[in-house]
């Protein structure tokens, strides 16, 4: 289910109610692993969907484009540069699986190896913080389709530990080396752990990234804890808090910033999210940090001490501290890999520390960092489902295509979050803004579109239960329309005036999309001047 496309028409919920359900006005939840008996109903639901957001094993119209819909690419045959040889994909992720499937579907007949550090096959992560926590689907019922249809050597449960570019070898944790002619890096991100190692071992402290994480947390929530503490009010933390309230579990959210989602949407729209949480019974505490977690004599979590001097008695805590990009294995490789990912060009080709584009190493998904023309060719780092799908396909296509047939990745970032019965969606980069205005709808009713602007042009839009309008704003962003919007719209507020967006001065680890500057990475090439006599 491509929820970046979904606009909440709910036709699928009528056609297949055992698979698709609506929460609130537009928040769609779905079973990612339905029974075969539901297939006929799902087919009818897909046919009824006005935006064709339900995907099947075959390529659909959406994936014949580069992802945004504004730049259509011909689907005709291309003369392949290399249909044989050795391709290695490091990262058994959504992006990695999409790339592997695309390679085979476009005629690559050579050796294909997919390496993943987790023992599980590729799985869908969005349901883990939504349906899985609510018990609507098992955490291990989120496996992605198509893996069985990909002819590949799957090396699961073994991590890549190094990359030898000159020798074209990927080094594995078991001591093996895997040679390649073309390499795709799709290692994604991992949850940022609790920084105190001793406290991190307390029974009752969770992160939320893998099926095991979701399964363990679900069991604790189902047991009815006295209070849950969520540390961090980004999208994951907010969705966990939403699940707690749906289960009638008391929850306290502690956020060091001014409001929930401030790192992704700024403090103005974050203030709306704050009121939404409080209206649903969340004990939200902003501008506060957790200084220590304390356990009992058996190592079970019992208490949290906060920076304002208060304490909380808690049975369960969720550390929603953002993510860390999986780039450590690339140390010493010569690639421009740093805290915000691996730098690449718009065609997904990796960049080395000297700024030189490689032609045999590609990057896709959460770990990729690429320039975008809409944002002055500055590098974007994204953690978006749609980006992983699109970039995985583009990288795979470009791997086996001649220069003149390669595709650029020009899609605008899109993101969604389902929380407290509300569907929050964004297009563009909300943190690339100096002002924001409520362009449509009503904030008190939480049905509105907020338009973001930077130096007089529209750069992003965020919708609360108004996702049908985002395609319109996507077009405005793509053509650099003036900000604030001067057009007349449906349900336009009479007192809508731009205000400061109040975005963080520096990107935070909880942001799902950030502009990270022109530099290729945290590492820099060094020129050493020597005097020779």
Short mmCIF file of C-alpha atoms in Angstrom, two decimals:
data_model
loop_
_atom_site.label_atom_id
_atom_site.label_comp_id
_atom_site.label_asym_id
_atom_site.label_seq_id
_atom_site.Cartn_x
_atom_site.Cartn_y
_atom_site.Cartn_z
CA UNK A 1 0.00 0.00 0.00
CA UNK A 2 1.56 3.30 -1.12
CA UNK A 3 0.26 5.70 1.50
CA UNK A 4 2.08 8.61 -0.11
CA UNK A 5 -0.49 8.26 -2.90
CA UNK A 6 -3.52 7.59 -0.71
CA UNK A 7 -5.87 10.57 -0.35
CA UNK A 8 -8.37 9.06 2.05
CA UNK A 9 -11.28 8.36 -0.30
CA UNK A 10 -11.89 5.12 1.67
CA UNK A 11 -13.15 3.10 -1.31
CA UNK A 12 -10.81 0.28 -0.27
CA UNK A 13 -12.34 0.16 3.22
CA UNK A 14 -15.77 -0.44 1.68
CA UNK A 15 -14.52 -3.06 -0.78
CA UNK A 16 -12.26 -5.01 1.61
CA UNK A 17 -13.13 -4.05 5.22
CA UNK A 18 -11.11 -6.93 6.68
CA UNK A 19 -7.95 -5.53 5.10
CA UNK A 20 -8.39 -1.74 5.06
CA UNK A 21 -9.77 0.41 7.90
CA UNK A 22 -10.14 4.15 8.33
CA UNK A 23 -9.21 5.91 11.56
CA UNK A 24 -10.77 9.34 11.82
CA UNK A 25 -11.36 11.20 8.56
CA UNK A 26 -8.41 10.13 6.40
CA UNK A 27 -6.05 7.91 8.41
CA UNK A 28 -5.89 4.57 6.59
CA UNK A 29 -4.55 1.42 8.24
CA UNK A 30 -4.14 -1.86 6.40
CA UNK A 31 -3.15 -5.48 6.94
CA UNK A 32 0.17 -5.96 5.08
CA UNK A 33 -0.23 -9.76 5.08
CA UNK A 34 -3.88 -10.57 4.28
CA UNK A 35 -5.24 -14.05 3.76
CA UNK A 36 -5.49 -15.40 0.22
CA UNK A 37 -9.26 -15.45 0.71
CA UNK A 38 -9.20 -11.65 0.68
CA UNK A 39 -7.40 -11.36 -2.65
CA UNK A 40 -10.54 -10.96 -4.78
CA UNK A 41 -11.78 -8.16 -2.53
CA UNK A 42 -8.37 -6.46 -2.65
CA UNK A 43 -8.44 -6.58 -6.46
CA UNK A 44 -11.82 -4.85 -6.39
CA UNK A 45 -10.49 -2.31 -3.89
CA UNK A 46 -7.54 -1.56 -6.14
CA UNK A 47 -9.82 -1.02 -9.11
CA UNK A 48 -12.00 1.36 -7.07
CA UNK A 49 -9.12 3.43 -5.68
CA UNK A 50 -9.22 6.84 -7.45
CA UNK A 51 -5.46 7.38 -7.03
CA UNK A 52 -4.32 3.77 -7.59
CA UNK A 53 -2.47 3.52 -4.27
CA UNK A 54 -2.79 -0.27 -3.93
CA UNK A 55 0.17 -2.03 -5.52
CA UNK A 56 0.40 -5.59 -6.79
CA UNK A 57 3.36 -7.67 -7.87
CA UNK A 58 3.30 -6.26 -11.38
CA UNK A 59 4.72 -2.83 -12.16
CA UNK A 60 1.96 -0.25 -12.10
CA UNK A 61 1.66 3.15 -13.69
CA UNK A 62 3.18 4.97 -10.76
CA UNK A 63 6.47 3.10 -11.02
CA UNK A 64 6.89 3.85 -14.70
CA UNK A 65 7.65 7.38 -13.60
CA UNK A 66 10.54 8.72 -11.60
CA UNK A 67 8.35 8.96 -8.52
CA UNK A 68 6.95 12.49 -8.51
CA UNK A 69 4.81 12.35 -11.61
CA UNK A 70 6.23 15.57 -13.05
CA UNK A 71 9.02 13.95 -15.04
CA UNK A 72 7.75 11.03 -17.09
CA UNK A 73 10.35 8.59 -18.40
CA UNK A 74 9.84 6.43 -21.45
CA UNK A 75 9.20 2.79 -20.67
CA UNK A 76 10.50 1.65 -24.07
CA UNK A 77 13.41 -0.77 -24.47
CA UNK A 78 16.92 0.50 -23.81
CA UNK A 79 20.25 -0.84 -24.92
CA UNK A 80 21.83 -2.22 -21.77
CA UNK A 81 25.47 -1.50 -21.03
CA UNK A 82 25.75 -4.60 -18.92
CA UNK A 83 23.11 -7.31 -18.63
CA UNK A 84 25.56 -9.81 -17.22
CA UNK A 85 28.27 -9.60 -14.60
CA UNK A 86 28.12 -9.37 -10.80
CA UNK A 87 25.81 -7.00 -8.92
CA UNK A 88 25.89 -6.87 -5.11
CA UNK A 89 23.22 -5.10 -3.06
CA UNK A 90 24.26 -4.35 0.53
CA UNK A 91 21.07 -3.85 2.50
CA UNK A 92 18.14 -6.28 2.44
CA UNK A 93 15.81 -3.33 2.81
CA UNK A 94 12.83 -1.84 1.00
CA UNK A 95 15.22 0.00 -1.33
CA UNK A 96 17.41 -3.07 -1.74
CA UNK A 97 14.48 -5.33 -2.58
CA UNK A 98 13.04 -2.82 -5.06
CA UNK A 99 16.44 -2.58 -6.73
CA UNK A 100 16.86 -6.35 -6.94
CA UNK A 101 13.39 -6.77 -8.41
CA UNK A 102 14.01 -3.99 -10.94
CA UNK A 103 17.32 -5.48 -12.06
CA UNK A 104 15.67 -8.77 -12.92
CA UNK A 105 12.58 -7.19 -14.47
CA UNK A 106 14.77 -5.04 -16.75
CA UNK A 107 16.69 -8.03 -18.04
CA UNK A 108 19.77 -8.37 -15.83
CA UNK A 109 20.77 -12.03 -16.06
CA UNK A 110 24.07 -11.99 -14.19
CA UNK A 111 24.97 -12.85 -10.62
CA UNK A 112 22.90 -10.97 -8.02
CA UNK A 113 23.76 -11.08 -4.30
CA UNK A 114 21.75 -9.35 -1.56
CA UNK A 115 23.48 -8.92 1.80
CA UNK A 116 21.59 -8.02 4.99
CA UNK A 117 22.71 -7.86 8.61
CA UNK A 118 19.27 -8.85 9.95
CA UNK A 119 18.14 -12.49 9.78
CA UNK A 120 14.67 -11.47 8.60
CA UNK A 121 13.81 -11.00 4.93
CA UNK A 122 12.92 -7.43 3.87
CA UNK A 123 9.93 -6.08 5.77
CA UNK A 124 7.70 -3.02 5.76
CA UNK A 125 8.52 -0.69 8.66
CA UNK A 126 5.58 1.78 8.79
CA UNK A 127 3.09 -0.82 10.15
CA UNK A 128 5.39 -1.59 13.09
CA UNK A 129 4.58 1.67 14.90
CA UNK A 130 0.90 1.54 13.92
CA UNK A 131 -0.93 -1.73 13.19
CA UNK A 132 1.57 -3.99 14.96
CA UNK A 133 1.44 -2.08 18.26
CA UNK A 134 -2.34 -2.13 18.17
CA UNK A 135 -2.36 -5.90 17.65
CA UNK A 136 -4.04 -5.63 14.26
CA UNK A 137 -1.22 -7.53 12.55
CA UNK A 138 1.66 -9.59 13.96
CA UNK A 139 5.00 -7.78 13.89
CA UNK A 140 6.40 -10.57 11.71
CA UNK A 141 3.49 -10.28 9.31
CA UNK A 142 4.98 -7.23 7.60
CA UNK A 143 7.32 -9.02 5.17
CA UNK A 144 7.53 -7.29 1.80
CA UNK A 145 6.29 -9.13 -1.29
CA UNK A 146 8.40 -10.07 -4.33
CA UNK A 147 11.43 -11.50 -2.54
CA UNK A 148 10.59 -15.06 -3.59
CA UNK A 149 10.31 -13.90 -7.19
CA UNK A 150 13.82 -12.45 -7.26
CA UNK A 151 16.55 -14.81 -8.45
CA UNK A 152 19.30 -13.79 -6.03
CA UNK A 153 21.75 -15.19 -3.52
CA UNK A 154 20.32 -13.88 -0.23
CA UNK A 155 22.99 -13.53 2.48
CA UNK A 156 20.86 -12.67 5.52
CA UNK A 157 22.11 -12.35 9.08
CA UNK A 158 25.64 -11.36 8.08
CA UNK A 159 26.78 -7.74 8.15
CA UNK A 160 29.06 -5.98 5.67
CA UNK A 161 32.12 -4.72 7.56
CA UNK A 162 34.18 -3.06 4.85
CA UNK A 163 34.46 -2.03 1.21
CA UNK A 164 37.52 -2.38 -1.00
CA UNK A 165 36.80 -0.11 -3.95
CA UNK A 166 40.03 -0.83 -5.78
CA UNK A 167 39.60 -4.59 -5.52
CA UNK A 168 35.82 -4.40 -5.89
CA UNK A 169 35.16 -6.50 -2.83
CA UNK A 170 32.59 -6.27 -0.02
CA UNK A 171 33.99 -7.60 3.26
CA UNK A 172 31.60 -9.55 5.49
CA UNK A 173 31.54 -10.16 9.24
CA UNK A 174 32.07 -13.90 8.74
CA UNK A 175 35.37 -13.24 6.96
CA UNK A 176 34.07 -13.83 3.45
CA UNK A 177 34.65 -11.40 0.59
CA UNK A 178 32.07 -10.89 -2.15
CA UNK A 179 33.26 -9.49 -5.47
CA UNK A 180 31.19 -7.16 -7.63
CA UNK A 181 31.13 -5.29 -10.91
CA UNK A 182 28.36 -2.96 -9.72
CA UNK A 183 27.47 -2.27 -6.09
CA UNK A 184 24.34 -0.77 -4.52
CA UNK A 185 24.56 0.61 -0.98
CA UNK A 186 21.12 0.45 0.66
CA UNK A 187 22.03 -0.09 4.32
CA UNK A 188 19.46 2.38 5.66
CA UNK A 189 19.36 3.55 9.26
CA UNK A 190 19.04 2.07 12.74
CA UNK A 191 17.39 3.39 15.87
CA UNK A 192 19.54 5.68 18.00
CA UNK A 193 20.11 3.82 21.30
CA UNK A 194 19.75 5.18 24.80
CA UNK A 195 23.16 6.81 25.49
CA UNK A 196 23.73 5.40 28.99
CA UNK A 197 24.88 1.82 28.45
CA UNK A 198 23.95 0.62 31.93
CA UNK A 199 20.48 2.15 31.75
CA UNK A 200 20.02 0.84 28.20
CA UNK A 201 20.01 -2.71 29.60
CA UNK A 202 17.01 -2.15 31.87
CA UNK A 203 14.10 -4.50 31.31
CA UNK A 204 11.28 -2.31 30.01
CA UNK A 205 13.29 0.07 27.83
CA UNK A 206 12.59 -0.29 24.10
CA UNK A 207 13.53 1.19 20.78
CA UNK A 208 11.23 0.68 17.77
CA UNK A 209 12.83 -0.27 14.48
CA UNK A 210 12.61 -4.03 13.89
CA UNK A 211 9.88 -6.68 14.13
CA UNK A 212 11.48 -7.93 17.35
CA UNK A 213 11.25 -4.41 18.81
CA UNK A 214 7.60 -4.10 17.84
CA UNK A 215 6.73 -7.58 19.08
CA UNK A 216 8.33 -6.99 22.49
CA UNK A 217 6.74 -3.57 22.92
CA UNK A 218 3.33 -4.86 21.82
CA UNK A 219 3.40 -7.56 24.50
CA UNK A 220 4.26 -5.02 27.20
CA UNK A 221 1.49 -2.68 26.12
CA UNK A 222 -1.02 -5.53 26.03
CA UNK A 223 -0.10 -6.38 29.63
CA UNK A 224 -1.48 -3.01 30.75
CA UNK A 225 1.48 -1.11 32.23
CA UNK A 226 0.82 1.57 34.82
CA UNK A 227 2.47 4.25 32.67
CA UNK A 228 4.55 4.36 29.49
CA UNK A 229 7.25 6.96 28.98
CA UNK A 230 8.03 8.00 25.40
CA UNK A 231 11.34 9.85 25.10
CA UNK A 232 11.23 12.02 22.00
CA UNK A 233 8.20 13.39 20.16
CA UNK A 234 9.23 12.91 16.56
CA UNK A 235 7.01 10.88 14.24
CA UNK A 236 7.89 7.51 15.78
CA UNK A 237 7.47 8.73 19.35
CA UNK A 238 4.17 10.42 18.52
CA UNK A 239 2.84 7.29 16.81
CA UNK A 240 3.80 5.18 19.84
CA UNK A 241 1.98 7.65 22.10
CA UNK A 242 -1.05 7.43 19.80
CA UNK A 243 -1.04 3.63 20.06
CA UNK A 244 -0.87 3.85 23.85
CA UNK A 245 -3.94 6.05 23.98
CA UNK A 246 -5.80 3.77 21.57
CA UNK A 247 -5.06 0.94 24.02
CA UNK A 248 -6.11 3.15 26.96
CA UNK A 249 -2.59 3.02 28.42
CA UNK A 250 -1.42 6.13 30.32
CA UNK A 251 1.51 7.73 28.53
CA UNK A 252 3.91 10.60 29.17
CA UNK A 253 5.86 12.08 26.26
CA UNK A 254 9.05 14.00 27.06
CA UNK A 255 10.41 16.23 24.27
CA UNK A 256 13.48 18.43 24.61
CA UNK A 257 12.22 20.76 21.86
CA UNK A 258 9.44 23.31 21.95
CA UNK A 259 6.78 20.95 20.56
CA UNK A 260 6.25 17.51 19.02
CA UNK A 261 7.49 17.11 15.44
CA UNK A 262 9.45 20.37 15.73
CA UNK A 263 12.49 18.85 14.03
CA UNK A 264 10.42 17.89 11.00
CA UNK A 265 7.66 20.52 10.77
CA UNK A 266 8.82 23.47 12.87
CA UNK A 267 7.38 24.78 16.12
CA UNK A 268 4.30 26.46 14.60
CA UNK A 269 2.73 23.32 13.17
CA UNK A 270 4.31 21.37 16.01
CA UNK A 271 2.17 23.43 18.37
CA UNK A 272 -0.93 22.04 16.65
CA UNK A 273 0.42 18.51 17.15
CA UNK A 274 1.04 19.32 20.82
CA UNK A 275 -2.56 20.34 21.41
CA UNK A 276 -3.75 17.25 19.54
CA UNK A 277 -1.75 15.02 21.89
CA UNK A 278 -3.04 16.75 25.00
CA UNK A 279 -6.62 16.57 23.74
CA UNK A 280 -6.20 12.79 23.53
CA UNK A 281 -4.97 12.47 27.10
CA UNK A 282 -1.20 12.45 26.57
CA UNK A 283 0.87 13.91 29.40
CA UNK A 284 3.11 15.97 27.11
CA UNK A 285 6.14 17.72 28.59
CA UNK A 286 8.16 19.91 26.22
CA UNK A 287 11.44 21.67 26.90
CA UNK A 288 12.39 18.82 29.24
CA UNK A 289 14.87 15.96 29.01
CA UNK A 290 15.21 12.59 30.71
CA UNK A 291 18.38 12.75 32.77
CA UNK A 292 18.36 9.19 34.09
CA UNK A 293 16.41 5.95 34.07
CA UNK A 294 16.34 3.90 37.26
CA UNK A 295 15.58 0.24 37.86
CA UNK A 296 14.76 -1.98 40.81
CA UNK A 297 17.00 -4.63 42.29
CA UNK A 298 16.06 -7.06 39.51
CA UNK A 299 17.02 -4.71 36.67
CA UNK A 300 13.44 -3.76 35.78
CA UNK A 301 12.67 -0.18 34.81
CA UNK A 302 10.84 1.66 37.56
CA UNK A 303 11.54 5.40 37.43
CA UNK A 304 12.72 8.29 35.27
CA UNK A 305 14.33 11.50 36.52
CA UNK A 306 13.70 14.61 34.41
CA UNK A 307 15.73 17.76 33.92
CA UNK A 308 13.07 19.90 35.64
CA UNK A 309 13.64 18.00 38.89
CA UNK A 310 10.52 15.85 38.67
CA UNK A 311 10.37 12.06 38.62
CA UNK A 312 8.03 9.61 36.90
CA UNK A 313 7.11 6.09 37.96
CA UNK A 314 7.07 4.10 34.72
CA UNK A 315 6.98 0.43 33.76
CA UNK A 316 7.84 0.86 30.07
CA UNK A 317 9.91 3.46 28.23
CA UNK A 318 10.40 3.91 24.49
CA UNK A 319 13.55 5.72 23.35
CA UNK A 320 12.42 7.48 20.16
CA UNK A 321 15.64 9.42 19.70
CA UNK A 322 15.90 9.45 15.94
CA UNK A 323 18.19 7.36 13.77
CA UNK A 324 21.78 6.64 12.86
CA UNK A 325 22.75 6.00 9.25
CA UNK A 326 24.52 2.71 8.72
CA UNK A 327 27.77 3.97 7.21
CA UNK A 328 30.44 2.75 9.66
CA UNK A 329 31.29 -0.18 7.43
CA UNK A 330 32.40 2.33 4.79
CA UNK A 331 35.14 3.88 6.94
CA UNK A 332 38.36 3.96 4.92
CA UNK A 333 36.56 3.07 1.69
CA UNK A 334 37.16 6.46 0.09
CA UNK A 335 33.46 7.26 -0.32
CA UNK A 336 31.92 10.49 1.01
CA UNK A 337 30.07 8.84 3.89
CA UNK A 338 29.16 10.71 7.06
CA UNK A 339 26.49 11.33 9.66
CA UNK A 340 23.85 12.23 7.05
CA UNK A 341 24.58 9.29 4.75
CA UNK A 342 26.50 8.49 1.58
CA UNK A 343 26.68 11.31 -0.97
CA UNK A 344 25.54 10.54 -4.50
CA UNK A 345 24.49 12.41 -7.62
CA UNK A 346 20.92 12.69 -8.91
CA UNK A 347 21.43 9.40 -10.76
CA UNK A 348 22.27 7.62 -7.46
CA UNK A 349 25.98 7.24 -8.30
CA UNK A 350 28.14 7.46 -5.18
CA UNK A 351 30.58 10.34 -4.67
CA UNK A 352 34.05 9.83 -3.25
CA UNK A 353 35.80 12.04 -0.68
CA UNK A 354 37.29 14.18 -3.46
CA UNK A 355 33.87 14.90 -4.94
CA UNK A 356 34.41 12.58 -7.91
CA UNK A 357 31.38 10.57 -9.03
CA UNK A 358 31.94 6.83 -9.26
CA UNK A 359 30.39 4.77 -12.04
CA UNK A 360 30.17 1.36 -10.40
CA UNK A 361 28.87 2.19 -6.90
CA UNK A 362 25.30 3.41 -6.37
CA UNK A 363 23.29 4.48 -3.31
CA UNK A 364 19.55 4.30 -2.51
CA UNK A 365 17.12 4.70 0.34
CA UNK A 366 17.53 6.18 3.82
CA UNK A 367 21.32 6.08 3.62
CA UNK A 368 21.50 8.13 0.40
CA UNK A 369 22.26 11.85 0.32
CA UNK A 370 21.62 13.52 -3.02
CA UNK A 371 21.32 17.00 -4.60
CA UNK A 372 17.91 18.34 -5.55
CA UNK A 373 17.33 21.21 -8.03
CA UNK A 374 14.29 22.55 -6.15
CA UNK A 375 16.48 23.13 -3.09
CA UNK A 376 19.36 24.87 -4.87
CA UNK A 377 21.10 21.55 -5.54
CA UNK A 378 21.84 21.15 -1.86
CA UNK A 379 22.03 17.60 -0.55
CA UNK A 380 18.87 16.02 0.88
CA UNK A 381 18.86 13.24 3.44
CA UNK A 382 15.49 11.45 3.60
CA UNK A 383 13.88 8.67 5.61
CA UNK A 384 10.78 8.20 3.48
CA UNK A 385 9.05 5.04 2.28
CA UNK A 386 8.34 6.50 -1.16
CA UNK A 387 11.92 7.69 -1.57
CA UNK A 388 13.29 4.21 -0.84
CA UNK A 389 11.01 2.65 -3.45
CA UNK A 390 11.72 5.24 -6.14
CA UNK A 391 15.45 5.56 -5.53
CA UNK A 392 15.93 1.78 -5.42
CA UNK A 393 14.33 1.47 -8.83
CA UNK A 394 16.26 4.39 -10.34
CA UNK A 395 19.59 3.13 -8.99
CA UNK A 396 18.98 -0.35 -10.40
CA UNK A 397 17.94 0.99 -13.80
CA UNK A 398 20.99 3.24 -14.02
CA UNK A 399 23.32 0.40 -13.05
CA UNK A 400 22.56 -1.47 -16.25
CA UNK A 401 21.81 1.38 -18.65
CA UNK A 402 24.01 3.47 -20.95
CA UNK A 403 24.67 7.08 -20.02
CA UNK A 404 22.03 8.51 -22.33
CA UNK A 405 19.28 6.27 -20.91
CA UNK A 406 19.88 6.92 -17.21
CA UNK A 407 17.20 8.51 -15.07
CA UNK A 408 17.54 11.37 -12.56
CA UNK A 409 15.92 11.23 -9.14
CA UNK A 410 13.88 14.45 -9.14
CA UNK A 411 10.85 13.48 -7.04
CA UNK A 412 9.88 15.82 -4.24
CA UNK A 413 10.04 14.31 -0.75
CA UNK A 414 6.70 12.99 0.53
CA UNK A 415 5.88 11.67 3.97
CA UNK A 416 2.88 10.52 5.99
CA UNK A 417 2.11 9.73 9.62
CA UNK A 418 -1.05 8.33 11.19
CA UNK A 419 -1.59 9.42 14.79
CA UNK A 420 -4.55 10.21 17.07
CA UNK A 421 -7.01 9.54 14.26
CA UNK A 422 -5.34 12.16 12.05
CA UNK A 423 -3.45 11.72 8.81
CA UNK A 424 -0.46 14.07 8.62
CA UNK A 425 1.18 14.31 5.21
CA UNK A 426 3.88 16.52 3.79
CA UNK A 427 5.42 17.28 0.42
CA UNK A 428 8.70 19.12 -0.01
CA UNK A 429 11.08 20.05 2.82
CA UNK A 430 9.23 21.86 5.65
CA UNK A 431 12.50 22.69 7.43
CA UNK A 432 13.74 24.54 4.32
CA UNK A 433 11.59 27.52 5.21
CA UNK A 434 11.59 30.85 6.97
CA UNK A 435 7.81 31.38 7.02
CA UNK A 436 4.62 29.34 7.20
CA UNK A 437 0.98 30.19 6.57
CA UNK A 438 -2.29 28.30 7.01
CA UNK A 439 -3.38 28.32 3.38
CA UNK A 440 -6.61 26.33 3.73
CA UNK A 441 -8.91 24.87 6.31
CA UNK A 442 -9.27 25.19 10.06
CA UNK A 443 -6.56 24.61 12.68
CA UNK A 444 -9.05 24.09 15.58
CA UNK A 445 -10.75 21.36 13.55
CA UNK A 446 -7.36 19.96 12.54
CA UNK A 447 -8.29 19.97 8.86
CA UNK A 448 -5.89 22.34 7.17
CA UNK A 449 -2.96 22.80 4.82
CA UNK A 450 0.09 24.74 5.98
CA UNK A 451 2.27 26.16 3.17
CA UNK A 452 5.95 26.80 3.87
CA UNK A 453 8.06 29.43 2.12
CA UNK A 454 11.70 30.38 1.83
CA UNK A 455 12.80 33.76 0.52
CA UNK A 456 9.53 34.33 -1.29
CA UNK A 457 8.85 30.93 -2.86
CA UNK A 458 6.87 27.89 -1.73
CA UNK A 459 9.09 25.04 -0.56
CA UNK A 460 6.75 22.62 1.25
CA UNK A 461 3.21 21.91 2.37
CA UNK A 462 1.87 19.93 5.32
CA UNK A 463 -1.71 18.67 5.49
CA UNK A 464 -3.73 17.54 8.50
CA UNK A 465 -6.60 15.45 7.10
CA UNK A 466 -6.43 17.37 3.81
CA UNK A 467 -4.15 15.15 1.74
CA UNK A 468 -6.25 15.56 -1.41
CA UNK A 469 -4.73 19.02 -1.81
CA UNK A 470 -1.07 18.02 -1.65
CA UNK A 471 -0.77 17.19 -5.33
CA UNK A 472 -1.78 20.78 -6.08
CA UNK A 473 0.87 22.16 -3.73
CA UNK A 474 3.42 19.74 -5.16
CA UNK A 475 3.01 21.50 -8.49
CA UNK A 476 3.49 24.90 -6.86
CA UNK A 477 6.72 23.76 -5.19
CA UNK A 478 8.02 22.21 -8.40
CA UNK A 479 7.68 25.46 -10.33
CA UNK A 480 8.86 27.74 -7.48
CA UNK A 481 5.53 29.54 -7.09
CA UNK A 482 5.55 32.73 -5.01
CA UNK A 483 5.06 32.65 -1.24
CA UNK A 484 2.69 33.42 0.36
CA UNK A 485 0.15 31.87 -2.03
CA UNK A 486 -1.84 34.60 -3.73
CA UNK A 487 -4.56 32.43 -5.28
CA UNK A 488 -8.10 31.87 -4.04
CA UNK A 489 -8.69 28.38 -2.68
CA UNK A 490 -11.50 26.35 -1.20
CA UNK A 491 -11.93 26.99 2.53
CA UNK A 492 -9.36 29.75 2.64
CA UNK A 493 -8.90 31.30 6.13
CA UNK A 494 -9.85 34.97 6.30
CA UNK A 495 -7.05 35.78 8.74
CA UNK A 496 -4.25 33.67 7.29
CA UNK A 497 -1.00 35.62 7.50
CA UNK A 498 2.55 34.25 7.24
CA UNK A 499 4.47 33.86 10.48
CA UNK A 500 8.00 32.68 11.25
CA UNK A 501 8.22 28.92 10.64
CA UNK A 502 10.37 28.40 13.76
CA UNK A 503 12.36 25.53 12.33
CA UNK A 504 15.51 24.38 14.16
CA UNK A 505 18.73 26.19 13.28
CA UNK A 506 20.42 22.85 12.73
CA UNK A 507 18.92 19.56 11.52
CA UNK A 508 17.87 17.18 14.27
CA UNK A 509 18.14 13.41 14.32
CA UNK A 510 14.33 13.19 14.47
CA UNK A 511 13.82 14.95 11.14
CA UNK A 512 12.64 12.71 8.31
CA UNK A 513 13.98 15.00 5.58
CA UNK A 514 16.70 17.63 5.91
CA UNK A 515 18.78 19.86 3.69
CA UNK A 516 22.37 19.10 4.67
CA UNK A 517 24.41 21.56 2.61
CA UNK A 518 26.70 21.33 -0.39
CA UNK A 519 29.50 19.34 1.26
CA UNK A 520 29.69 15.69 0.19
CA UNK A 521 29.88 14.39 3.75
CA UNK A 522 31.38 14.67 7.18
CA UNK A 523 34.68 13.45 5.80
CA UNK A 524 36.84 15.80 3.76
CA UNK A 525 39.66 15.28 1.30
CA UNK A 526 42.97 16.50 2.73
CA UNK A 527 45.73 18.12 0.68
CA UNK A 528 49.17 17.76 2.25
CA UNK A 529 51.78 20.17 0.88
CA UNK A 530 55.31 18.85 0.95
CA UNK A 531 58.52 20.61 0.01
CA UNK A 532 60.85 18.52 -2.06
CA UNK A 533 64.51 19.52 -2.19
#
